[in-house]
GROMACS .gro file of N, CA and C in nm:
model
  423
    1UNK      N    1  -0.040   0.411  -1.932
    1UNK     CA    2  -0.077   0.460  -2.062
    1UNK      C    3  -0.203   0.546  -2.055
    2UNK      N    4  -0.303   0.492  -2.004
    2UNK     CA    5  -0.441   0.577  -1.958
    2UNK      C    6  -0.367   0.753  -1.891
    3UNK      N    7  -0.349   0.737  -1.782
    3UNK     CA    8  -0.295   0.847  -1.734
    3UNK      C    9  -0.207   0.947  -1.830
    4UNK      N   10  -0.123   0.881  -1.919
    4UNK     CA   11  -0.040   0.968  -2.011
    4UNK      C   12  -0.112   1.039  -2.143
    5UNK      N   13  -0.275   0.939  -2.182
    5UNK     CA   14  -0.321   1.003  -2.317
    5UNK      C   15  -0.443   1.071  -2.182
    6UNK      N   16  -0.437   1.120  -2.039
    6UNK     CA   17  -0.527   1.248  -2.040
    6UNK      C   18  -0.465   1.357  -1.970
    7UNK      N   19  -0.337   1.362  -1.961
    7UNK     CA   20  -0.272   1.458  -1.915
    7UNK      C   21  -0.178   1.520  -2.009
    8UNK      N   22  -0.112   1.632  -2.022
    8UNK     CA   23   0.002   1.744  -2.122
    8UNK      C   24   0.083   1.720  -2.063
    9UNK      N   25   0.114   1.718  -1.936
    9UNK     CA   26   0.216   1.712  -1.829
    9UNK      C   27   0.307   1.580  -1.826
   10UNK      N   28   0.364   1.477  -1.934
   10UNK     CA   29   0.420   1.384  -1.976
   10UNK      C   30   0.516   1.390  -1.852
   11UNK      N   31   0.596   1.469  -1.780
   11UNK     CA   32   0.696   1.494  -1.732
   11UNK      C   33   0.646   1.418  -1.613
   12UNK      N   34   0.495   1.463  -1.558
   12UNK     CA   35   0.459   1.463  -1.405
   12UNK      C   36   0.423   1.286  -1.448
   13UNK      N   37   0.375   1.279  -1.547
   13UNK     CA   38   0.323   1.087  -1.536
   13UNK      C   39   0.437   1.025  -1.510
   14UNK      N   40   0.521   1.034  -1.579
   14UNK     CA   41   0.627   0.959  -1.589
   14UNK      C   42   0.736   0.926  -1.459
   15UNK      N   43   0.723   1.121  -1.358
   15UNK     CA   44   0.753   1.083  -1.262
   15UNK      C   45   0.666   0.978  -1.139
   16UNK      N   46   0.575   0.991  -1.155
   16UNK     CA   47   0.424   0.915  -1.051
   16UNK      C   48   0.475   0.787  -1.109
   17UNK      N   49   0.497   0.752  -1.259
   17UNK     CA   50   0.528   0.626  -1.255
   17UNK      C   51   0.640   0.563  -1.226
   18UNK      N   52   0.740   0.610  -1.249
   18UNK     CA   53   0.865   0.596  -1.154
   18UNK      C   54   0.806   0.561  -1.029
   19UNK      N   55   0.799   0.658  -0.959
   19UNK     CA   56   0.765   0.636  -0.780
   19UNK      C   57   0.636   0.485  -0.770
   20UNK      N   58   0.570   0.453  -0.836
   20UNK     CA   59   0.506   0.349  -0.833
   20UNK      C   60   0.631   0.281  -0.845
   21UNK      N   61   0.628   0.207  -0.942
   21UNK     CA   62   0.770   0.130  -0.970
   21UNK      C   63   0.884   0.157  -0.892
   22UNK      N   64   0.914   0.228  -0.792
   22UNK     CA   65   1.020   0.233  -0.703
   22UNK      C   66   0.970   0.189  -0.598
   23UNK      N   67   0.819   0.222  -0.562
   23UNK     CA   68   0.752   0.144  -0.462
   23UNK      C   69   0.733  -0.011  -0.470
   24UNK      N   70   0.707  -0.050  -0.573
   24UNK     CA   71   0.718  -0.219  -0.602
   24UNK      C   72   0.847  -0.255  -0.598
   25UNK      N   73   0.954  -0.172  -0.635
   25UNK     CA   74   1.083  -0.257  -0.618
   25UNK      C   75   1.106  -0.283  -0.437
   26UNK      N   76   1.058  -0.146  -0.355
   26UNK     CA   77   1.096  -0.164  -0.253
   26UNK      C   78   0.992  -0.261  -0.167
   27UNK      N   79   0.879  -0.253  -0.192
   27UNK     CA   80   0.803  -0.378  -0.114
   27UNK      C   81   0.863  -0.529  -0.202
   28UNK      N   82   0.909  -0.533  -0.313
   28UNK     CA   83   0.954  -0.676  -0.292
   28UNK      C   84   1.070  -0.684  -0.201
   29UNK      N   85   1.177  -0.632  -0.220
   29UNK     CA   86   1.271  -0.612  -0.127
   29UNK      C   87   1.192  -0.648   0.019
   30UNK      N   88   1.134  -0.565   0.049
   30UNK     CA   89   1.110  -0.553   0.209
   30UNK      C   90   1.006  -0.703   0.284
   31UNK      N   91   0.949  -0.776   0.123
   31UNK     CA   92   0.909  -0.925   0.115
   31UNK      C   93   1.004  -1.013   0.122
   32UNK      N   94   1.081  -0.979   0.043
   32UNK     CA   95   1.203  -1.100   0.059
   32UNK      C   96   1.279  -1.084   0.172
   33UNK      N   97   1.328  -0.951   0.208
   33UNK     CA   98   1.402  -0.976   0.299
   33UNK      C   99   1.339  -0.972   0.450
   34UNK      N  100   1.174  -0.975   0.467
   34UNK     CA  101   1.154  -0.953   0.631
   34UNK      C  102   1.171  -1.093   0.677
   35UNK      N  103   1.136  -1.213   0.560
   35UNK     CA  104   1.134  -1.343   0.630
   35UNK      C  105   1.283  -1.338   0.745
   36UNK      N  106   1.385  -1.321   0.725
   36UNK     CA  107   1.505  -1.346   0.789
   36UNK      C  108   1.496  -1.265   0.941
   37UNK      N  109   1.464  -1.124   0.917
   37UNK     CA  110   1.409  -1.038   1.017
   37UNK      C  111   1.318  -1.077   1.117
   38UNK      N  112   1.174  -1.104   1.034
   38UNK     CA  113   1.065  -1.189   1.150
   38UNK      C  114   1.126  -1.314   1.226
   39UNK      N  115   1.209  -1.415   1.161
   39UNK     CA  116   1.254  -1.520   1.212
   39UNK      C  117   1.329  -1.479   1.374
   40UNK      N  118   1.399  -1.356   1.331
   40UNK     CA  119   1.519  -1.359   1.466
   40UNK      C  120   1.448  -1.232   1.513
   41UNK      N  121   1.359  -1.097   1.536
   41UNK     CA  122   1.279  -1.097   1.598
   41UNK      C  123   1.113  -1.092   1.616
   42UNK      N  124   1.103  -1.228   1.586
   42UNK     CA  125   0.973  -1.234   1.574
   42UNK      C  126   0.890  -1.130   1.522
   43UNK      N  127   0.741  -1.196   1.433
   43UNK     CA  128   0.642  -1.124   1.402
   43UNK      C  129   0.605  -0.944   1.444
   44UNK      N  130   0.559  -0.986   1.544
   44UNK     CA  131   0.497  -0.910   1.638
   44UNK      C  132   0.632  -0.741   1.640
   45UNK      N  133   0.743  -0.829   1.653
   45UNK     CA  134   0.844  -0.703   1.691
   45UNK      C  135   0.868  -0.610   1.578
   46UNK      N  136   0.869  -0.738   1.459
   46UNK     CA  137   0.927  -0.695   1.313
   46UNK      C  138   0.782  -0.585   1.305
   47UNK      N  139   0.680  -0.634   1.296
   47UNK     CA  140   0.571  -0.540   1.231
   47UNK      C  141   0.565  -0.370   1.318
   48UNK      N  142   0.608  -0.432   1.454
   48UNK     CA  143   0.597  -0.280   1.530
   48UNK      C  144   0.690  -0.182   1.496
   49UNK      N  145   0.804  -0.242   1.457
   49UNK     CA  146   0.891  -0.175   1.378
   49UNK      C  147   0.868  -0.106   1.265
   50UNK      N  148   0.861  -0.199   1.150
   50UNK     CA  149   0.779  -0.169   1.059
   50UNK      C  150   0.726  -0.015   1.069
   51UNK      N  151   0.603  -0.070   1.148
   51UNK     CA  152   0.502   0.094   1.190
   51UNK      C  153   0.603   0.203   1.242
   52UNK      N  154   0.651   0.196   1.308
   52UNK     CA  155   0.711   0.290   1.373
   52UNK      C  156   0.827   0.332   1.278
   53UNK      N  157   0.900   0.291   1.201
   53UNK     CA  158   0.981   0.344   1.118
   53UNK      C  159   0.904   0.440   1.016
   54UNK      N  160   0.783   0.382   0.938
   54UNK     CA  161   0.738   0.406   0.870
   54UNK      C  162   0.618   0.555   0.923
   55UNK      N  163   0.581   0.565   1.070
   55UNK     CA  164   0.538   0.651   1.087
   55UNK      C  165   0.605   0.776   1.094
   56UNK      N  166   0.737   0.735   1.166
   56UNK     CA  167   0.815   0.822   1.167
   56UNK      C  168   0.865   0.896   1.046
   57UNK      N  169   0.905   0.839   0.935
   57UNK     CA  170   0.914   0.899   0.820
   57UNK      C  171   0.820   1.000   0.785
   58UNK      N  172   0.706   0.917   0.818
   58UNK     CA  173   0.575   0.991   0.718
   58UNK      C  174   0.562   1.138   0.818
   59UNK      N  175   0.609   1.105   0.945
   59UNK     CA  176   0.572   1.208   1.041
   59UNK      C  177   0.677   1.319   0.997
   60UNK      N  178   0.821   1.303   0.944
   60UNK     CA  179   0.898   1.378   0.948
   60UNK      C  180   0.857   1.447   0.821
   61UNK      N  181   0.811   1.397   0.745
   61UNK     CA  182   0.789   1.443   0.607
   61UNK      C  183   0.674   1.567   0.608
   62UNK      N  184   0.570   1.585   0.733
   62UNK     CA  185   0.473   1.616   0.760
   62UNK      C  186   0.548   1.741   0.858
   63UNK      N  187   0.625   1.726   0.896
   63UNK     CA  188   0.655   1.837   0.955
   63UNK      C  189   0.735   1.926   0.927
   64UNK      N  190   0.873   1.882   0.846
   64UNK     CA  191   0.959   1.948   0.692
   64UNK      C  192   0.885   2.005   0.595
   65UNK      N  193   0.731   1.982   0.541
   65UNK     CA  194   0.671   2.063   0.457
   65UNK      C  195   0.585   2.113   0.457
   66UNK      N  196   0.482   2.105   0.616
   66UNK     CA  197   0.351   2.170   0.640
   66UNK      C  198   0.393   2.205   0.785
   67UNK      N  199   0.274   2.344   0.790
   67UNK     CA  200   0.322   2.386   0.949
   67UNK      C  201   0.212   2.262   0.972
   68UNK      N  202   0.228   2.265   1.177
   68UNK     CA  203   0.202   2.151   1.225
   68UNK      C  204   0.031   2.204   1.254
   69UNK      N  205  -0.002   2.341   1.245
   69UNK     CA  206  -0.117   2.370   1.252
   69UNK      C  207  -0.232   2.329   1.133
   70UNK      N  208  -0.134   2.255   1.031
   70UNK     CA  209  -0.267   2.200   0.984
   70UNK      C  210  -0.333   2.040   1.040
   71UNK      N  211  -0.271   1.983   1.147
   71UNK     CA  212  -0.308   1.924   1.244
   71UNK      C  213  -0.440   1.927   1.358
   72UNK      N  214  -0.456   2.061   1.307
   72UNK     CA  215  -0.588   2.050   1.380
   72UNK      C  216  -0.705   2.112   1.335
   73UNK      N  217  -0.775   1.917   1.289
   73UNK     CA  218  -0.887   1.927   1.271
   73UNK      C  219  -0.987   1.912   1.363
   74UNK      N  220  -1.119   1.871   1.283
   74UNK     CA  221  -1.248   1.850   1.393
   74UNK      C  222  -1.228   1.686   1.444
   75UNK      N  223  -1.323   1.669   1.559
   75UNK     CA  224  -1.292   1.521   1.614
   75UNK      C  225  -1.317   1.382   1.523
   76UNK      N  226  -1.433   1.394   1.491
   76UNK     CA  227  -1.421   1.298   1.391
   76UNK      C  228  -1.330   1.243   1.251
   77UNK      N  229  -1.242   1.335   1.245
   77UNK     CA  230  -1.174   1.323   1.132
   77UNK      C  231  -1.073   1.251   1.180
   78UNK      N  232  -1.055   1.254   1.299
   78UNK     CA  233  -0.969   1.157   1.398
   78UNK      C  234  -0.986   1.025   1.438
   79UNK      N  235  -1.129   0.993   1.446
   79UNK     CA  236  -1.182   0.899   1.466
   79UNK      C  237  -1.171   0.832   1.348
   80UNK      N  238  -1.255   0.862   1.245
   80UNK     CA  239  -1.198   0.811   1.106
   80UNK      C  240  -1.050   0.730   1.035
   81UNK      N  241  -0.984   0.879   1.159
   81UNK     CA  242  -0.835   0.854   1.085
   81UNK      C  243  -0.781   0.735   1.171
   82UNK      N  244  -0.800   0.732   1.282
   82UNK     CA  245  -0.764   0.605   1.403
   82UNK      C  246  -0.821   0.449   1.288
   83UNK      N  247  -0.903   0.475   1.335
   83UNK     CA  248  -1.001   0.354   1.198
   83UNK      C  249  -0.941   0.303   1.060
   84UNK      N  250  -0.887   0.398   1.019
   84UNK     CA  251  -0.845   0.377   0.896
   84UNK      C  252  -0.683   0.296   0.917
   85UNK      N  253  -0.627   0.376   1.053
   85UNK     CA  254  -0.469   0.335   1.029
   85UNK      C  255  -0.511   0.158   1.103
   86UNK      N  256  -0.632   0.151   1.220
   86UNK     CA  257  -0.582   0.015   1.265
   86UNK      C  258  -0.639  -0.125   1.137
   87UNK      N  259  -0.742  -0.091   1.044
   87UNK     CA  260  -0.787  -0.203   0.964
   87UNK      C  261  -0.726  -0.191   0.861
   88UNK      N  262  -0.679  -0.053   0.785
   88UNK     CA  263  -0.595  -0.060   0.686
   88UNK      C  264  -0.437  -0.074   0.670
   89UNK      N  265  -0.357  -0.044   0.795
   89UNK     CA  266  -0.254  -0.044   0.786
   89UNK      C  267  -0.209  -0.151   0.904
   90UNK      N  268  -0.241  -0.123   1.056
   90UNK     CA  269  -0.164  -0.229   1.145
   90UNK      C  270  -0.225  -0.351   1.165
   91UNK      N  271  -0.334  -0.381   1.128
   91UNK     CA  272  -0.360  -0.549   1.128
   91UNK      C  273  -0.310  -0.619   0.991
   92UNK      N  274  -0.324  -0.545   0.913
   92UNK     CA  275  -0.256  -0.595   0.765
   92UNK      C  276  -0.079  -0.616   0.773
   93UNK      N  277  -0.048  -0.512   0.832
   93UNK     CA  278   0.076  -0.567   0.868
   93UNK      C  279   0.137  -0.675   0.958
   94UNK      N  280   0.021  -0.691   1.095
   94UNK     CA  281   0.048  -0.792   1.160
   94UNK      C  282   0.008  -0.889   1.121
   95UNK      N  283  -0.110  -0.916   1.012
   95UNK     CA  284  -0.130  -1.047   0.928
   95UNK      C  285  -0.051  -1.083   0.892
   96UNK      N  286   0.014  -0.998   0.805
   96UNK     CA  287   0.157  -1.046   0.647
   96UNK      C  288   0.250  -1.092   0.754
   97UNK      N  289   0.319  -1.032   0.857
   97UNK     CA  290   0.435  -1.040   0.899
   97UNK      C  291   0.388  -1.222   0.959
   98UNK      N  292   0.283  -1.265   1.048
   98UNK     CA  293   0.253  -1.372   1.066
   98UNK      C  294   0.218  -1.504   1.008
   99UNK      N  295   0.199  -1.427   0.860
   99UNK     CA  296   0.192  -1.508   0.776
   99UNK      C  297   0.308  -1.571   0.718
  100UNK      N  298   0.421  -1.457   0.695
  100UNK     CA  299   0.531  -1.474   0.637
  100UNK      C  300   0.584  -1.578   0.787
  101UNK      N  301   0.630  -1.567   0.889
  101UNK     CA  302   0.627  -1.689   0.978
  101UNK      C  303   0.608  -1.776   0.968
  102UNK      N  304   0.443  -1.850   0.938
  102UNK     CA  305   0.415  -1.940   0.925
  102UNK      C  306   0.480  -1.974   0.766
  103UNK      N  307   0.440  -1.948   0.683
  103UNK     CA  308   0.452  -2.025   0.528
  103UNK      C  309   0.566  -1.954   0.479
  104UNK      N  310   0.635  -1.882   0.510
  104UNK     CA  311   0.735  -1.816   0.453
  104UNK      C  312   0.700  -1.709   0.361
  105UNK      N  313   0.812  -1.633   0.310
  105UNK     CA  314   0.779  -1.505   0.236
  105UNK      C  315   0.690  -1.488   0.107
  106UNK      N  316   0.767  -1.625   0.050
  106UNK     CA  317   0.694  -1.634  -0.102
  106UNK      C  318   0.572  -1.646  -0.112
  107UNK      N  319   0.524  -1.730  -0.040
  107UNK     CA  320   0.397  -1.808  -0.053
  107UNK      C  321   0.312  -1.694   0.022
  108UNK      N  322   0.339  -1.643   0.097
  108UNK     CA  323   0.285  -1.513   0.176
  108UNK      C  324   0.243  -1.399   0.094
  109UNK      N  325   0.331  -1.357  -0.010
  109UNK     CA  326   0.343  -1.300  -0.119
  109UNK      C  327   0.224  -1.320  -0.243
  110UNK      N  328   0.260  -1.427  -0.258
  110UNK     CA  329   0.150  -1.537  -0.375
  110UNK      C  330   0.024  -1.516  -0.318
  111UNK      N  331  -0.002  -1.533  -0.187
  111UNK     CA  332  -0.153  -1.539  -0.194
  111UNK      C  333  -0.150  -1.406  -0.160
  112UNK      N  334  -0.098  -1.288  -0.109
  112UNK     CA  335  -0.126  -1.172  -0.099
  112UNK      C  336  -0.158  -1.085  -0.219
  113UNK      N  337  -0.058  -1.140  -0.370
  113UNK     CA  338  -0.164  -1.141  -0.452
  113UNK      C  339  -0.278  -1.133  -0.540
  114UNK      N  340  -0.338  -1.213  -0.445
  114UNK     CA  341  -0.463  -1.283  -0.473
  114UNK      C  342  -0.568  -1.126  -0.461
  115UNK      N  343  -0.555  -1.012  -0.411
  115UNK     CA  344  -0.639  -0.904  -0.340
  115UNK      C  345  -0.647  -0.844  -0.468
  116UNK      N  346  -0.573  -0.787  -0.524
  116UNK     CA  347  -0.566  -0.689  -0.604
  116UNK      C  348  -0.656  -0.789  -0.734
  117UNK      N  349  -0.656  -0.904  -0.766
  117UNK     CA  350  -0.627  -0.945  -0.932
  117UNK      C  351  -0.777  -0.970  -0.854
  118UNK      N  352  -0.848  -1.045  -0.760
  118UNK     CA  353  -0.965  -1.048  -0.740
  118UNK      C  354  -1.094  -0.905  -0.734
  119UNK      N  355  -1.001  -0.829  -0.677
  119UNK     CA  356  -1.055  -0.694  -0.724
  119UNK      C  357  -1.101  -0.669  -0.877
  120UNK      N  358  -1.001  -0.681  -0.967
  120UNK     CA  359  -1.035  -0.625  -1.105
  120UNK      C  360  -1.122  -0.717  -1.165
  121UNK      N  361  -1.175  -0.852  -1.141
  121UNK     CA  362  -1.256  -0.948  -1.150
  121UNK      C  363  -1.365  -0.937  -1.102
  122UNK      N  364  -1.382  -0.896  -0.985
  122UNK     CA  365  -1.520  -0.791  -0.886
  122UNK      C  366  -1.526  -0.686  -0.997
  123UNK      N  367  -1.457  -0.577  -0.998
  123UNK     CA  368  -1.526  -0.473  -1.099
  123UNK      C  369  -1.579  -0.503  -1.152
  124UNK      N  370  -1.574  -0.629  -1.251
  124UNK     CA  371  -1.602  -0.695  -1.391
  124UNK      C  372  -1.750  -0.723  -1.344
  125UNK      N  373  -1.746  -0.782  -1.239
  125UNK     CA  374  -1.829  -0.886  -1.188
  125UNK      C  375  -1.975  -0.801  -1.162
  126UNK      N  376  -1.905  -0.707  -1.033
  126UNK     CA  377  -2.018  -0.645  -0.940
  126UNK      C  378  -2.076  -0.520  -1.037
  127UNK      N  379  -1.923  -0.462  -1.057
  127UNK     CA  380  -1.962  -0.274  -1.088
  127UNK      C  381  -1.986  -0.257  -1.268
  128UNK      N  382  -2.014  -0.384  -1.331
  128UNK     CA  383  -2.049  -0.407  -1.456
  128UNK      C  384  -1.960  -0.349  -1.561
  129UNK      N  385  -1.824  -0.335  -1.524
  129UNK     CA  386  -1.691  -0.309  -1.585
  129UNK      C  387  -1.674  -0.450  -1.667
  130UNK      N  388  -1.646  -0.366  -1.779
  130UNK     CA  389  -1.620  -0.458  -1.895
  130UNK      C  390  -1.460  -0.486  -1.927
  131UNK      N  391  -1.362  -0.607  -1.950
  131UNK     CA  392  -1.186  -0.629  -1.884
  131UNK      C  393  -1.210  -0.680  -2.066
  132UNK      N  394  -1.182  -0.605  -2.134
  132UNK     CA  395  -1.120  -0.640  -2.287
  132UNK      C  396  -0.966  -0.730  -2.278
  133UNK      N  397  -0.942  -0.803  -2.303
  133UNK     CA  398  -0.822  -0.888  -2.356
  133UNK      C  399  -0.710  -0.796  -2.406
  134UNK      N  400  -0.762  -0.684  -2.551
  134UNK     CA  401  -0.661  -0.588  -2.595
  134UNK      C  402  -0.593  -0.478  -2.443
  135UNK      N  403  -0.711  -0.457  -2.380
  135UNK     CA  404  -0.675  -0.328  -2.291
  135UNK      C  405  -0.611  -0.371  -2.139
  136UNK      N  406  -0.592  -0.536  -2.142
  136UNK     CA  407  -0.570  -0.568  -2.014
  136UNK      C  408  -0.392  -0.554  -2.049
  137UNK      N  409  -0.311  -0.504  -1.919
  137UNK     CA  410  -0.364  -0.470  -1.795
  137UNK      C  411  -0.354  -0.307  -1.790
  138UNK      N  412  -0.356  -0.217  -1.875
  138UNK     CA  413  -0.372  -0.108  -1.932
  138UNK      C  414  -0.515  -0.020  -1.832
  139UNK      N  415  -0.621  -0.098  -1.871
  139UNK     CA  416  -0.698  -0.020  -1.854
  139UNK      C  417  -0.827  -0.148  -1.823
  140UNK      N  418  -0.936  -0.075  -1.783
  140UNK     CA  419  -1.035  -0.196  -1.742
  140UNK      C  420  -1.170  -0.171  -1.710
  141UNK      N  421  -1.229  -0.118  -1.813
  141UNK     CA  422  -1.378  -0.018  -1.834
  141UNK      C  423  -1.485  -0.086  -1.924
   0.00000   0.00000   0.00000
């Protein structure tokens, strides 16, 4: 709703919100169904997979709509970018997938969670964001 009363472009929100909401349908999917996956090949295999499917996509997508020369940047932006994919993306994945192992999908799920809704409670908390009752989960200023 925020996004729709500051943009004209009704057409473009609505698509972004779609694709959110197509993204939550497909990570529950890909919650419910890795437990069965991790079970028969293990954690470790399921998550490398995982990555590698998922890079590959992103890689193909990167090369179907940009030449490959915008690939080269300066060094640090590499370093950065290394950094970013192993704490934000492949230990998080090898957590969940090990988690889902141990306690199963749901419960893996449930406390995973726990990140986001503790976040908007920190805003409140730390960054002196004020969470109105009327505007939740709308908005949170």
């Amino acid at each position: 709703m925020h996004d729709a009363s500051q943009s004209s472009d009704v057409h473009s929100v609505a698509l972004g919100a779609g694709f959110v909401f197509g993204c939550a349908v497909l990570y529950a999917l890909y919650s419910a169904g890795s437990e069965v996956a991790i079970k028969r090949l293990g954690a470790m295999r399921f998550s490398l997979l995982s990555i590698l499917v998922a890079t590959a996509a992103v890689a193909l997508h990167f090369l179907l709509s940009r030449p490959w020369q915008q690939l080269l940047l300066p060094a640090p932006v590499y370093g950065y970018s290394l950094g970013m994919a192993l704490f934000s993306t492949i230990l998080p994945i090898v957590w969940q997938s090990l988690a889902i192992r141990h306690i199963g999908a749901a419960r893996a799920v449930l406390i995973g969670m726990l990140g986001p809704v503790l976040t908007i409670f920190l805003a409140g908390g730390c960054c002196t964001r004020r969470c109105r009752c009327r505007s939740w989960p709308v908005r949170c200023w």
